[in-house]
Coordinates of N, CA and C and ligand atoms in Angstrom, one line a residue:
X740 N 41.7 -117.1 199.4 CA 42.4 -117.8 198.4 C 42.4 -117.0 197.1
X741 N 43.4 -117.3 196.3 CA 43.6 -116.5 195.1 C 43.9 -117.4 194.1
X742 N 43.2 -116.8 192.5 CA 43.3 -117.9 192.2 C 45.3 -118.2 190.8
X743 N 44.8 -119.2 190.3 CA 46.7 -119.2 189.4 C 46.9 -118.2 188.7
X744 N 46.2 -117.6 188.2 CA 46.3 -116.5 186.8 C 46.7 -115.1 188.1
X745 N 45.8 -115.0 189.1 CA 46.2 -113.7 190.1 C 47.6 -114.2 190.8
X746 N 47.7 -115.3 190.8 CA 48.8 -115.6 192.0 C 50.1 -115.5 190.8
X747 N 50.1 -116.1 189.8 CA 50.9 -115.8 188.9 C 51.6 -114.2 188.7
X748 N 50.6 -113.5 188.4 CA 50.9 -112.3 188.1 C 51.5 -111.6 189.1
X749 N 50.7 -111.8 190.3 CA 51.8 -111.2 191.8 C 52.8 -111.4 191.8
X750 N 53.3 -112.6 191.7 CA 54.7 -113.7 191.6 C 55.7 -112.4 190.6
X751 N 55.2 -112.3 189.2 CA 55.5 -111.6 188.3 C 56.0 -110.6 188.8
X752 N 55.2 -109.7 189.8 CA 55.1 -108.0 190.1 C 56.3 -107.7 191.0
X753 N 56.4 -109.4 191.9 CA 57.4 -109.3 193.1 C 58.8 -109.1 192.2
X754 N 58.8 -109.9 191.1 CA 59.9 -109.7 190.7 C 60.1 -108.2 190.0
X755 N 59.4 -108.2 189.6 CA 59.8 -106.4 188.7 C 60.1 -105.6 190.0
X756 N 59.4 -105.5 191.0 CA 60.1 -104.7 192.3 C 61.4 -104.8 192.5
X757 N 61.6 -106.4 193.0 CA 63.1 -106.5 193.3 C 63.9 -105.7 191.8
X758 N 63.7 -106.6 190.4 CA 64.6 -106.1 189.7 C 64.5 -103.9 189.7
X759 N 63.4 -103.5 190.3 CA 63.4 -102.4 190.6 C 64.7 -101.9 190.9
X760 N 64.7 -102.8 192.1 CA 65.7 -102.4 193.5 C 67.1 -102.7 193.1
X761 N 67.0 -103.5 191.7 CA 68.7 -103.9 191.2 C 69.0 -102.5 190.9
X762 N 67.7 -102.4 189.7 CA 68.2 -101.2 188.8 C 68.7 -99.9 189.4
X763 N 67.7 -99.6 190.6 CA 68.0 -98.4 191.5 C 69.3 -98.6 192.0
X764 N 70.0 -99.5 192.5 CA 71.2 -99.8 193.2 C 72.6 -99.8 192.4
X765 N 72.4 -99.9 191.0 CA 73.2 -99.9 189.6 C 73.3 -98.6 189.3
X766 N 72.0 -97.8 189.2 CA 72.6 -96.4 188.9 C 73.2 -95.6 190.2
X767 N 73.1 -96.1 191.5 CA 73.1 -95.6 192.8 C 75.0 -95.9 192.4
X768 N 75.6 -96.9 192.3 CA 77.0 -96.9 191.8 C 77.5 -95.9 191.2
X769 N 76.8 -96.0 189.7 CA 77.3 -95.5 188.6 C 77.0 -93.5 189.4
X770 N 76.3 -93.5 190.1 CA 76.2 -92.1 190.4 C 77.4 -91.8 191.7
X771 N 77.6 -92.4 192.6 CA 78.6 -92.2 193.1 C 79.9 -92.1 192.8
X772 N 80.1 -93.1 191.5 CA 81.4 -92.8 190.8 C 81.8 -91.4 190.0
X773 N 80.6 -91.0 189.7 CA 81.0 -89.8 189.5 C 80.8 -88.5 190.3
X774 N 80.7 -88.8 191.7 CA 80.8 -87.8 192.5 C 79.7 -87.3 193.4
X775 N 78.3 -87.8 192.4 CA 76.9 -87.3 192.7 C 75.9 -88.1 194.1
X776 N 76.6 -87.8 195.1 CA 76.7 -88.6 196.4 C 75.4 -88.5 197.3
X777 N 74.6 -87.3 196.4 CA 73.4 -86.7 197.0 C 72.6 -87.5 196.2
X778 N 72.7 -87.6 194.8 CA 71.6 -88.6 194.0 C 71.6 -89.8 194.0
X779 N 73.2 -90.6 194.3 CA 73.2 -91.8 194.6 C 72.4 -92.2 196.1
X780 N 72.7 -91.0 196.9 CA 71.8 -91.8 198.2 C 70.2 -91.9 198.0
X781 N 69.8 -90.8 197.1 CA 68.5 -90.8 196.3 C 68.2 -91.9 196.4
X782 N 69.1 -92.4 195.4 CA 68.3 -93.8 194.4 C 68.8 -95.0 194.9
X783 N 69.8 -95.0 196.1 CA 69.8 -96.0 197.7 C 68.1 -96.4 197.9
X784 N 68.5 -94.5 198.5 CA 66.5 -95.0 199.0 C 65.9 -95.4 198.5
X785 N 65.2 -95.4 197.1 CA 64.5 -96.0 196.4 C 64.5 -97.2 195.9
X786 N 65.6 -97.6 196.1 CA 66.4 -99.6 196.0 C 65.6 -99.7 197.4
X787 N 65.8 -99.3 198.2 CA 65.2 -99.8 199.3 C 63.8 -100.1 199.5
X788 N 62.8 -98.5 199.0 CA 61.8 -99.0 198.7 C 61.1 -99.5 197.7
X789 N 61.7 -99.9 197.0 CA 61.4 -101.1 195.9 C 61.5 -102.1 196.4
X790 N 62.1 -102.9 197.2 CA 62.3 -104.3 198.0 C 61.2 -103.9 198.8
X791 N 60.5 -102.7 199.7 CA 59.2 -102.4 200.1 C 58.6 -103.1 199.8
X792 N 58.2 -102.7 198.4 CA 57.1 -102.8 197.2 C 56.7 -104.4 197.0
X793 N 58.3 -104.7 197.1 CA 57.8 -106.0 196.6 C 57.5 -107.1 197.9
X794 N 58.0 -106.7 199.1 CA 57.5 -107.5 200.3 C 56.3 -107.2 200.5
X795 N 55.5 -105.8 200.4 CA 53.8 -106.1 200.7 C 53.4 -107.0 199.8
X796 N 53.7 -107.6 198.5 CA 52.8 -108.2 197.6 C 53.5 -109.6 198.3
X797 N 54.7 -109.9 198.9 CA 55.0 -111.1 199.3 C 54.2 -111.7 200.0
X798 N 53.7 -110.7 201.3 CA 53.0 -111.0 202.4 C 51.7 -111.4 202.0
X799 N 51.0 -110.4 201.3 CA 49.6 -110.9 200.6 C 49.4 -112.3 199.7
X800 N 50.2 -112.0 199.3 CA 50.0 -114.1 198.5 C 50.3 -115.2 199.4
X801 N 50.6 -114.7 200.7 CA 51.1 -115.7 201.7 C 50.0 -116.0 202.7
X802 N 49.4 -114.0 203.2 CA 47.9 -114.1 203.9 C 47.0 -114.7 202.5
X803 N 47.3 -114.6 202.0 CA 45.9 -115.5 201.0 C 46.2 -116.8 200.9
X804 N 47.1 -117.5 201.6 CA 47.1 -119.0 201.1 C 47.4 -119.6 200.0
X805 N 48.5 -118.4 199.2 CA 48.9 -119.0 198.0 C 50.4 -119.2 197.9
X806 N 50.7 -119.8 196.6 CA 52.6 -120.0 196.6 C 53.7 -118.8 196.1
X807 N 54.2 -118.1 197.2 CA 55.4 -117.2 196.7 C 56.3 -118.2 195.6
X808 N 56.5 -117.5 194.6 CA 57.8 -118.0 193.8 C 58.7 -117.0 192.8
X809 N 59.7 -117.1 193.3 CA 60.9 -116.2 193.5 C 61.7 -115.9 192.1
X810 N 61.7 -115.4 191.1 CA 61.9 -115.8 190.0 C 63.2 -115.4 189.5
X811 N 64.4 -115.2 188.9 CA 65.5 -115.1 188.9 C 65.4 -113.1 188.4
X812 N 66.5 -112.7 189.0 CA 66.3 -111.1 188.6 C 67.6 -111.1 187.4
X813 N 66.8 -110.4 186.3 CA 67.6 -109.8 184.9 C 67.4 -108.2 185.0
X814 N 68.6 -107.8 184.7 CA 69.0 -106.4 184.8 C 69.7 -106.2 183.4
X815 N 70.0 -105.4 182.4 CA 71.2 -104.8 181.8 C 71.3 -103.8 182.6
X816 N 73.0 -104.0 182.2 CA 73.8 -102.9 183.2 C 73.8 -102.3 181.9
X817 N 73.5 -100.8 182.2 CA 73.0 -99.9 181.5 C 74.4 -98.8 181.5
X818 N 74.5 -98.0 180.5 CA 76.0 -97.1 180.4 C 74.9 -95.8 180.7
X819 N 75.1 -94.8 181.4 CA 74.5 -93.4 181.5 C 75.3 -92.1 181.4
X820 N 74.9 -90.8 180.5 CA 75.8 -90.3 180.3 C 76.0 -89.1 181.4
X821 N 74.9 -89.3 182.2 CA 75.1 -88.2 183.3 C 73.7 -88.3 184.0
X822 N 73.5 -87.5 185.3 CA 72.0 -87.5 186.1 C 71.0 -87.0 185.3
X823 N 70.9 -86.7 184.2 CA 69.6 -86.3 183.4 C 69.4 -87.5 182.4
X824 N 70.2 -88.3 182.3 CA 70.0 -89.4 181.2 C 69.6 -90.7 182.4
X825 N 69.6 -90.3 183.7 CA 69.7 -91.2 184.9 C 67.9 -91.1 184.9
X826 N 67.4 -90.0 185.3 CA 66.3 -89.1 185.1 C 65.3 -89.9 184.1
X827 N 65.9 -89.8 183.3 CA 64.7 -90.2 181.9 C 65.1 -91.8 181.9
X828 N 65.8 -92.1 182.6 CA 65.7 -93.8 182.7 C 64.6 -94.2 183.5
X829 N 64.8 -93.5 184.6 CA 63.9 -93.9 185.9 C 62.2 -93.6 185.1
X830 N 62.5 -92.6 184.5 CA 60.8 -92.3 184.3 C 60.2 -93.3 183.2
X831 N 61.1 -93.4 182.5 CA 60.7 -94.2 181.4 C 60.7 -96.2 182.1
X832 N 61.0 -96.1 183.2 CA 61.2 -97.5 183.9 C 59.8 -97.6 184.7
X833 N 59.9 -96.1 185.3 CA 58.4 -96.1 186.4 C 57.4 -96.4 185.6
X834 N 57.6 -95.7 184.2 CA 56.0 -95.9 183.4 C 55.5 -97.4 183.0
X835 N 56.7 -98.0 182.7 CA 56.5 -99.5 182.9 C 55.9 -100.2 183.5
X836 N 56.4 -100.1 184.9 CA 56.1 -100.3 186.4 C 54.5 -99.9 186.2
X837 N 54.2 -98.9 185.9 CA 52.7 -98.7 186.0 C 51.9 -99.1 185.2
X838 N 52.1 -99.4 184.1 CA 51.7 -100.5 182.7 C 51.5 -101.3 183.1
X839 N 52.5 -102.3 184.2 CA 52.3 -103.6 184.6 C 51.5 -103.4 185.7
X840 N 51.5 -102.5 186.8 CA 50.4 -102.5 187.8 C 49.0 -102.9 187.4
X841 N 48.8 -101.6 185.9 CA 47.4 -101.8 185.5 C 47.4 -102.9 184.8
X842 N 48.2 -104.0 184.5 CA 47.8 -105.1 183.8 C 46.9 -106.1 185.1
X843 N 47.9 -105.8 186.1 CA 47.6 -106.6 187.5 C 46.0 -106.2 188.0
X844 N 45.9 -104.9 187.7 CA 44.3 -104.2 188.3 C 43.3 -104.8 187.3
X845 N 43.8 -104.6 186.1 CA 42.5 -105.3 185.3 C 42.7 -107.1 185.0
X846 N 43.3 -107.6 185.5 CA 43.0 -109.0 185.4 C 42.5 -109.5 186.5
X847 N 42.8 -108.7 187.9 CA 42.1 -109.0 188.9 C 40.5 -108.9 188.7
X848 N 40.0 -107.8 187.8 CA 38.8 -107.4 187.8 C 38.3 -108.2 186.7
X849 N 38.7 -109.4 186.1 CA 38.6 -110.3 184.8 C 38.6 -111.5 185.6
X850 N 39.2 -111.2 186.8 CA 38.8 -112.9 187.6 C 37.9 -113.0 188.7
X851 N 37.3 -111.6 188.8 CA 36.2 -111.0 189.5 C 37.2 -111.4 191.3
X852 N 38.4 -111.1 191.2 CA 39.2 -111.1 192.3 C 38.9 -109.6 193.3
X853 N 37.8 -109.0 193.5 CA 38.0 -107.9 194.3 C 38.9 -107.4 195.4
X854 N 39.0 -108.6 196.2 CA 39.9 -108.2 197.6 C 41.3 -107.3 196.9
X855 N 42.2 -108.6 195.8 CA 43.2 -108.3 195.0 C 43.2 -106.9 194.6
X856 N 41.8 -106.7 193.5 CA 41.7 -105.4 193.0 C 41.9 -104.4 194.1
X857 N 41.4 -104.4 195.0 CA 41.6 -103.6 195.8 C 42.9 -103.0 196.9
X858 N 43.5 -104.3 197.1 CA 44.8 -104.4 197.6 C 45.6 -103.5 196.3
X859 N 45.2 -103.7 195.2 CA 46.6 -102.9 193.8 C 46.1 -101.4 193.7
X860 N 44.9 -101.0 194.4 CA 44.9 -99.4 194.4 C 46.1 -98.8 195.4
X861 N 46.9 -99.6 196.1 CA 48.1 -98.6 196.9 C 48.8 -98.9 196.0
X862 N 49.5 -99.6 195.1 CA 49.9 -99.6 194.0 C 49.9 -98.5 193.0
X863 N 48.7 -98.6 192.5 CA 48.7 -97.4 191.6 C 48.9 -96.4 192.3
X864 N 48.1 -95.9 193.0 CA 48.5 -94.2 194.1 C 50.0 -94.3 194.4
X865 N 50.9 -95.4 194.4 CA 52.3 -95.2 194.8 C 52.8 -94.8 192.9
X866 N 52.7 -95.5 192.1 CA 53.2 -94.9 190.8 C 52.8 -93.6 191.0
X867 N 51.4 -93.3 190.7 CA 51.5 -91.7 190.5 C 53.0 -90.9 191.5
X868 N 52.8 -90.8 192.3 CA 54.1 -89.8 193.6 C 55.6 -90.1 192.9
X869 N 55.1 -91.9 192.4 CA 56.4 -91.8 192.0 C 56.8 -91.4 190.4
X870 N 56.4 -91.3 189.5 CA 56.5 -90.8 188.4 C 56.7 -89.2 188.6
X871 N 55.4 -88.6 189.5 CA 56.0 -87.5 189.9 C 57.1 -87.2 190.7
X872 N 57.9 -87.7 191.2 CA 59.2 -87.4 192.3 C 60.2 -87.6 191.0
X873 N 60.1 -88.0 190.5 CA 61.4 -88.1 189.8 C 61.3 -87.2 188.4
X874 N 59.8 -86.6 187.9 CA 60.0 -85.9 187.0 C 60.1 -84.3 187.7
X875 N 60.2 -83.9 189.2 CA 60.3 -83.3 189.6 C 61.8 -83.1 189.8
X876 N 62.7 -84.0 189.8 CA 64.0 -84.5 189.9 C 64.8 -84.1 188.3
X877 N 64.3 -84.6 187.3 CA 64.9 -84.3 186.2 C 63.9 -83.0 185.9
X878 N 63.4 -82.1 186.1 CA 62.9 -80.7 186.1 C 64.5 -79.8 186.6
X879 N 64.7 -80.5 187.9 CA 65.3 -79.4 188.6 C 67.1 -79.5 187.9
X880 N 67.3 -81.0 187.9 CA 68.5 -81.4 187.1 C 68.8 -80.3 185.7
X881 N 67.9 -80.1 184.8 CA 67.6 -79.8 183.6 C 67.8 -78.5 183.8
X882 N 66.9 -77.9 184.9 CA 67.0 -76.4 185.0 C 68.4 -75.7 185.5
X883 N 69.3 -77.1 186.3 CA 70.2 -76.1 187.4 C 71.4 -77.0 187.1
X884 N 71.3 -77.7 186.2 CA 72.4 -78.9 186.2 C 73.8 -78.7 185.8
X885 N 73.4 -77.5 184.7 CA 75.2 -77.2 184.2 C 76.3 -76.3 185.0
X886 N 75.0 -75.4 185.7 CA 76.5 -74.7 186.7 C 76.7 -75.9 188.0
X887 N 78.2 -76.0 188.6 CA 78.7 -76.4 189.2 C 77.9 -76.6 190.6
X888 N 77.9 -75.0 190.7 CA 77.8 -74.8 192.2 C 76.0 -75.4 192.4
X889 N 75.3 -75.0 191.4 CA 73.7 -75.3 191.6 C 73.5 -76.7 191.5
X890 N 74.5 -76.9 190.9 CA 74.1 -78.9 190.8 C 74.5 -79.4 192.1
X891 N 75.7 -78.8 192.7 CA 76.7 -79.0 194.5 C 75.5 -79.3 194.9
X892 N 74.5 -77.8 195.0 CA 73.5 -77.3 196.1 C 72.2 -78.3 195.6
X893 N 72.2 -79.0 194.1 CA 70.7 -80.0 194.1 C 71.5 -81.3 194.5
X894 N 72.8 -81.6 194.2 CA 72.5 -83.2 194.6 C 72.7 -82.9 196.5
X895 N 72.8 -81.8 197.0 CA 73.0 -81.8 198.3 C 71.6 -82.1 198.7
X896 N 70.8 -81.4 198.2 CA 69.4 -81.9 198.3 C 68.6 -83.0 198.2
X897 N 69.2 -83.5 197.2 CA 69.1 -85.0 196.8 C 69.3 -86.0 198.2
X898 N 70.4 -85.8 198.7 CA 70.9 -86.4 199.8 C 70.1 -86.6 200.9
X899 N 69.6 -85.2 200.8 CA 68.8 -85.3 202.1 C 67.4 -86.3 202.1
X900 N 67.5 -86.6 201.3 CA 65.9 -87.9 201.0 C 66.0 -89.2 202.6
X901 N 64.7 -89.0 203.2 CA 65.2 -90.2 203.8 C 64.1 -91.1 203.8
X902 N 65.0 -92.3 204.2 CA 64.3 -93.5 204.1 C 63.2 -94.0 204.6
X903 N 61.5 -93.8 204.2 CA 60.6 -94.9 205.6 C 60.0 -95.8 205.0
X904 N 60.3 -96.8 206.3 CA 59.7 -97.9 205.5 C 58.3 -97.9 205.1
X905 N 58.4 -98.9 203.7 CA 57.2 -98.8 203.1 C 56.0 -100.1 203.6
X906 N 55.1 -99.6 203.9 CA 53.9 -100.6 204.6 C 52.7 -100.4 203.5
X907 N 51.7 -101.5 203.4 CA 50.8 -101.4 202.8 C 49.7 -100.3 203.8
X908 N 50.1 -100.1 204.8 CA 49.0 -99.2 205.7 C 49.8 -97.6 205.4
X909 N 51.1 -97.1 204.8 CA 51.2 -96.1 204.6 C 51.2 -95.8 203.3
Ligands
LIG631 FE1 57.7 -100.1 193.1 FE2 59.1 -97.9 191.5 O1 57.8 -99.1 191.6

């Protein structure tokens, strides 16, 4: 069992995932409209595993015998002025995402919830990869992004990202 203040905050986290998976799927548009077919399938995948993210925490407040509650998802639809302003959204979004993890890690440890605490270290180890993947992303954007042909050959790379599903055991 878990208690309201931990089960609350899960509840919270599920939602920031899904709206993750809004926001990822909003620039995944806005990037195909303009062409970039390799970054939009990018940030598909990442819509994808953002709904991941948010079903292991689903499952765990359900194996603990507590109440899933589903909370309504807010997004602004955001204007971007191209993949490097896409770039510094995501990073500046992930850091968030990891602000609120660690709010989740230290309240667990304030309600002497260990199991919890413990379950939010795949959490954190997933921020780190992911702050790094995408500042590895707006690196290469930044470096190679104005000629034509080099941006063809990164979002072609982009494309090739593929999707596995996300388990709390991987
Ligand atoms: Fe599930 Fe991108 O944080």
């Amino acid at each position: 069992m878990i208690n309201d203040k931990v089960r609350e905050i899960l509840n919270e986290q599920i939602n920031k995932e899904l709206g993750s998976a809004y926001i990822y799927l909003a620039m995944s548009a806005y990037l195909a409209d303009i062409g970039l077919y390799g970054f939009a399938h990018w940030t598909e995948v990442q819509s994808r595993e953002e709904i991941d993210h948010a079903m292991i925490l689903y499952k765990y407040i359900l194996d603990r015998k507590a109440k899933v509650v589903l909370k309504p998802i807010q997004i602004d639809n955001e204007e971007y002025s191209g993949p490097v302003e896409v770039c510094e959204k995501i990073y500046e979004h992930e850091r968030m995402i990891t602000s609120s993890i660690d709010c989740v890690a230290y309240l667990t440890e304030d309600e002497c919830d260990l199991a919890t605490r413990n379950f939010i270290d795949w959490y954190l180890n997933e921020q780190i990869e992911e702050e790094s993947s995408v500042l590895k992303v707006l690196s290469k954007f930044k470096a190679f992004g104005s000629e034509k042909a080099s941006l063809y050959l990164l979002d072609k790379e982009l494309g090739e990202r593929e999707y596995s599903h996300q388990t709390y055991e991987s």
